[in-house]
Amino acid sequence: VCRVLVLISGNGSNLQAIMDQALPKAPYQVVGVISNKADAYGLVRARAAGIASHYVMVNPEESRADYDLRLSEAIEQLQPDLIVLAGFMRILSDELVKAYQGRMINIHPSLLPKFTGLHTHQRAIEAGEQEHGASVHFVTPTLDAGPVILQAKVPVFDDDTVELLAERVHEQEHAILPLVVKWFAEGRLKMLDGKAWLDNQPLGAAGYA
Ligand code: GAR
């Protein structure tokens, strides 16, 4: 059974979706949840599901390398096969990313390569986009630039608000993220030569289509 570790910073609705689709529905179990925020509601969700949850405190004095060293120790104790960044709002050092390359995925609230970084819903509305969405991708050292595995699109309406659009995107995230975790757990998904592969087929720039 694939051991999945989820990293969060906030509400954890994507964590919930992953937990809800775990064994016996799919061949993975969530073995732990790590947050960089003490008050992340996702930690409450993890405890309610009987899953080990850890808060790795951020010390403002310490370097990224030092934080990531402590984070790596917490990760290693759980021996994960797959690390899922599900609303984890902290940039990881290249070293940590490389140590888990091909075994770490992220959900990002935009149709990558559009709108990397923060405030994606706001920016999509301001840019006059008619379509927006979410992407699941393998994590590589360049922020939000790793190979895309799966995207989901939603419409942007003329009178949309950030809240409504975010809600629409979230709903899609809760469908695509557990699906990708399931593919990985089934041994169907790999990262090779900078590309995502599903069932031994290289995926295109927008992932599985
Ligand atoms: C999600 O929309 C996710 O795509 C986004 O944070 C939200 C977390 O929601 N991630 C990022 O912006 C990563 N840069 P959740 O805590 O309810 O799962």
XYZ file of C-alpha atoms and ligand atoms in Angstrom:
227
model
C 0.000 0.000 0.000
C 1.292 3.431 -0.972
C 2.184 5.605 2.021
C 0.988 9.167 1.407
C 2.134 12.164 3.429
C 0.221 15.430 3.028
C 1.734 18.859 3.713
C -0.682 21.672 4.484
C -0.838 25.250 5.753
C -4.552 25.893 6.041
C -8.086 24.613 5.753
C -7.126 21.225 4.372
C -10.166 20.633 2.189
C -7.895 18.941 -0.333
C -6.421 16.828 2.461
C -9.997 15.839 3.322
C -10.667 14.804 -0.258
C -7.504 12.674 -0.268
C -8.410 11.033 3.053
C -11.958 10.370 1.856
C -10.684 8.431 -1.184
C -8.044 6.362 0.671
C -8.239 2.635 1.466
C -10.345 0.692 0.742
C -11.339 2.865 -2.213
C -7.800 3.266 -3.540
C -4.512 1.504 -2.689
C -3.077 4.246 -0.518
C -3.181 5.320 3.079
C -2.496 8.756 4.502
C 0.280 8.070 7.026
C 0.713 11.606 8.243
C -0.037 15.285 7.883
C 2.507 18.043 8.432
C 1.672 21.721 8.757
C 3.890 24.785 9.011
C 1.001 26.588 10.728
C -0.157 25.690 14.238
C -3.752 26.744 13.590
C -4.220 24.986 10.251
C -7.716 23.462 10.297
C -6.319 20.543 8.314
C -4.573 19.397 11.512
C -8.004 19.061 13.133
C -9.239 17.080 10.128
C -6.242 14.739 10.381
C -6.794 14.116 14.088
C -10.484 13.466 13.502
C -9.485 10.813 10.968
C -7.004 9.264 13.392
C -4.004 10.288 11.319
C -0.707 11.380 12.858
C -0.426 15.124 12.540
C 2.661 17.231 13.074
C 3.253 20.909 13.303
C 6.766 21.883 12.246
C 7.106 25.346 13.673
C 8.662 28.130 11.643
C 11.346 29.976 13.553
C 11.756 33.395 11.918
C 15.429 33.472 12.926
C 16.426 30.349 11.052
C 17.410 29.917 7.415
C 15.289 28.052 4.887
C 17.928 25.313 4.848
C 17.644 24.865 8.614
C 13.848 24.751 8.527
C 13.900 22.287 5.672
C 16.324 20.101 7.592
C 13.831 19.824 10.442
C 11.018 19.324 7.960
C 12.998 16.559 6.227
C 13.462 14.793 9.551
C 9.717 14.893 10.199
C 9.099 13.614 6.662
C 11.622 10.785 6.914
C 10.100 9.459 10.130
C 6.914 8.770 8.200
C 8.683 6.979 5.318
C 6.308 8.249 2.630
C 6.124 6.867 -0.898
C 4.392 10.053 -2.044
C 4.350 13.591 -0.630
C 1.365 15.747 -1.551
C 1.536 19.517 -1.164
C -2.113 20.402 -0.570
C -2.226 24.110 0.137
C 1.290 24.097 1.608
C 2.178 27.779 1.285
C 5.903 27.625 1.797
C 8.643 27.352 -0.790
C 10.846 24.288 -0.336
C 14.593 24.355 -0.862
C 15.990 22.790 -4.027
C 17.696 20.161 -1.908
C 14.489 18.925 -0.319
C 12.663 18.997 -3.651
C 15.416 17.026 -5.367
C 15.445 14.429 -2.590
C 11.808 13.618 -3.390
C 11.684 14.425 -7.106
C 9.196 12.147 -8.839
C 7.589 11.419 -5.462
C 6.202 14.876 -4.678
C 3.137 16.505 -6.234
C 1.438 19.860 -5.741
C -2.019 21.228 -6.411
C -1.998 24.745 -7.782
C -5.111 26.898 -8.306
C -4.608 27.893 -11.945
C -4.257 26.436 -15.393
C -0.457 26.269 -15.370
C 1.712 27.681 -16.886
C -0.660 30.598 -16.351
C -0.637 32.346 -12.967
C 2.129 30.742 -10.951
C 2.490 32.055 -7.407
C -0.209 33.737 -5.324
C -3.649 35.370 -5.812
C -4.399 33.304 -8.880
C -8.190 33.779 -8.849
C -7.906 37.548 -8.579
C -5.353 37.639 -11.362
C -7.423 35.410 -13.652
C -10.424 37.720 -13.243
C -8.318 40.840 -13.785
C -6.747 39.355 -16.896
C -10.222 38.811 -18.356
C -9.736 35.042 -18.621
C -12.792 33.094 -19.692
C -11.371 29.869 -18.315
C -9.536 29.160 -15.098
C -8.926 26.035 -13.070
C -6.465 23.917 -11.151
C -3.403 21.844 -11.968
C -1.745 18.888 -10.285
C 1.948 18.699 -11.126
C 5.160 17.045 -10.061
C 7.266 19.351 -7.923
C 10.617 20.461 -9.329
C 12.963 23.173 -8.032
C 11.345 25.921 -10.138
C 8.165 27.152 -8.428
C 4.932 25.829 -9.991
C 6.824 24.784 -13.121
C 7.077 20.995 -12.797
C 5.376 18.754 -15.361
C 1.589 18.914 -15.226
C -0.244 15.637 -14.596
C -3.878 16.693 -14.668
C -5.842 19.913 -15.000
C -9.487 20.775 -14.486
C -11.095 23.815 -16.076
C -13.908 26.021 -14.844
C -15.603 28.934 -16.564
C -15.039 32.524 -15.437
C -18.266 34.529 -15.577
C -18.540 38.250 -16.321
C -19.785 39.092 -12.845
C -17.535 36.647 -11.022
C -15.997 37.321 -7.633
C -12.810 35.856 -6.214
C -14.873 33.914 -3.663
C -17.220 32.345 -6.221
C -14.393 31.506 -8.587
C -12.286 30.033 -5.773
C -15.195 27.853 -4.714
C -15.666 26.614 -8.277
C -11.960 25.779 -8.539
C -11.886 24.066 -5.129
C -14.646 21.703 -6.152
C -12.534 20.597 -9.118
C -9.408 20.295 -6.991
C -11.195 17.837 -4.719
C -11.845 15.628 -7.743
C -8.484 15.747 -9.517
C -6.064 15.574 -6.588
C -7.299 12.251 -5.131
C -7.438 10.834 -8.658
C -3.776 11.640 -9.262
C -2.824 10.179 -5.866
C -4.693 7.019 -6.843
C -2.848 6.805 -10.187
C 0.457 7.143 -8.369
C -0.518 4.498 -5.815
C -1.472 2.135 -8.618
C 2.027 2.528 -10.060
C 0.711 4.145 -13.245
C 2.320 7.546 -12.835
C 6.004 8.455 -13.130
C 8.225 11.433 -13.714
C 10.982 10.786 -16.253
C 13.111 13.100 -18.443
C 11.290 16.117 -17.035
C 7.927 14.772 -18.141
C 4.967 13.194 -16.415
C 4.087 9.713 -17.720
C 0.821 7.865 -17.265
C 0.627 4.199 -18.264
C 4.000 4.580 -20.043
C 2.730 7.456 -22.196
C 4.277 10.913 -21.893
C 1.689 13.532 -20.985
C 1.409 16.839 -22.837
C 1.862 20.337 -21.430
C -1.635 20.310 -19.913
C -1.217 16.803 -18.480
C -3.674 14.000 -19.083
C -6.315 15.072 -21.582
C -6.006 25.217 -2.787
O -6.853 25.983 -3.599
C -4.667 25.009 -3.465
O -4.767 24.909 -4.858
C -3.937 26.240 -3.057
O -4.308 26.455 -1.725
C -5.643 25.979 -1.525
C -5.656 25.122 -0.287
O -6.972 24.785 0.077
N -2.519 26.067 -3.183
C -1.683 27.055 -3.495
O -2.035 28.200 -3.697
C -0.237 26.647 -3.601
N 0.581 27.736 -3.979
P -7.253 23.660 1.175
O -6.360 23.970 2.367
O -8.681 23.798 1.508
O -6.926 22.325 0.572
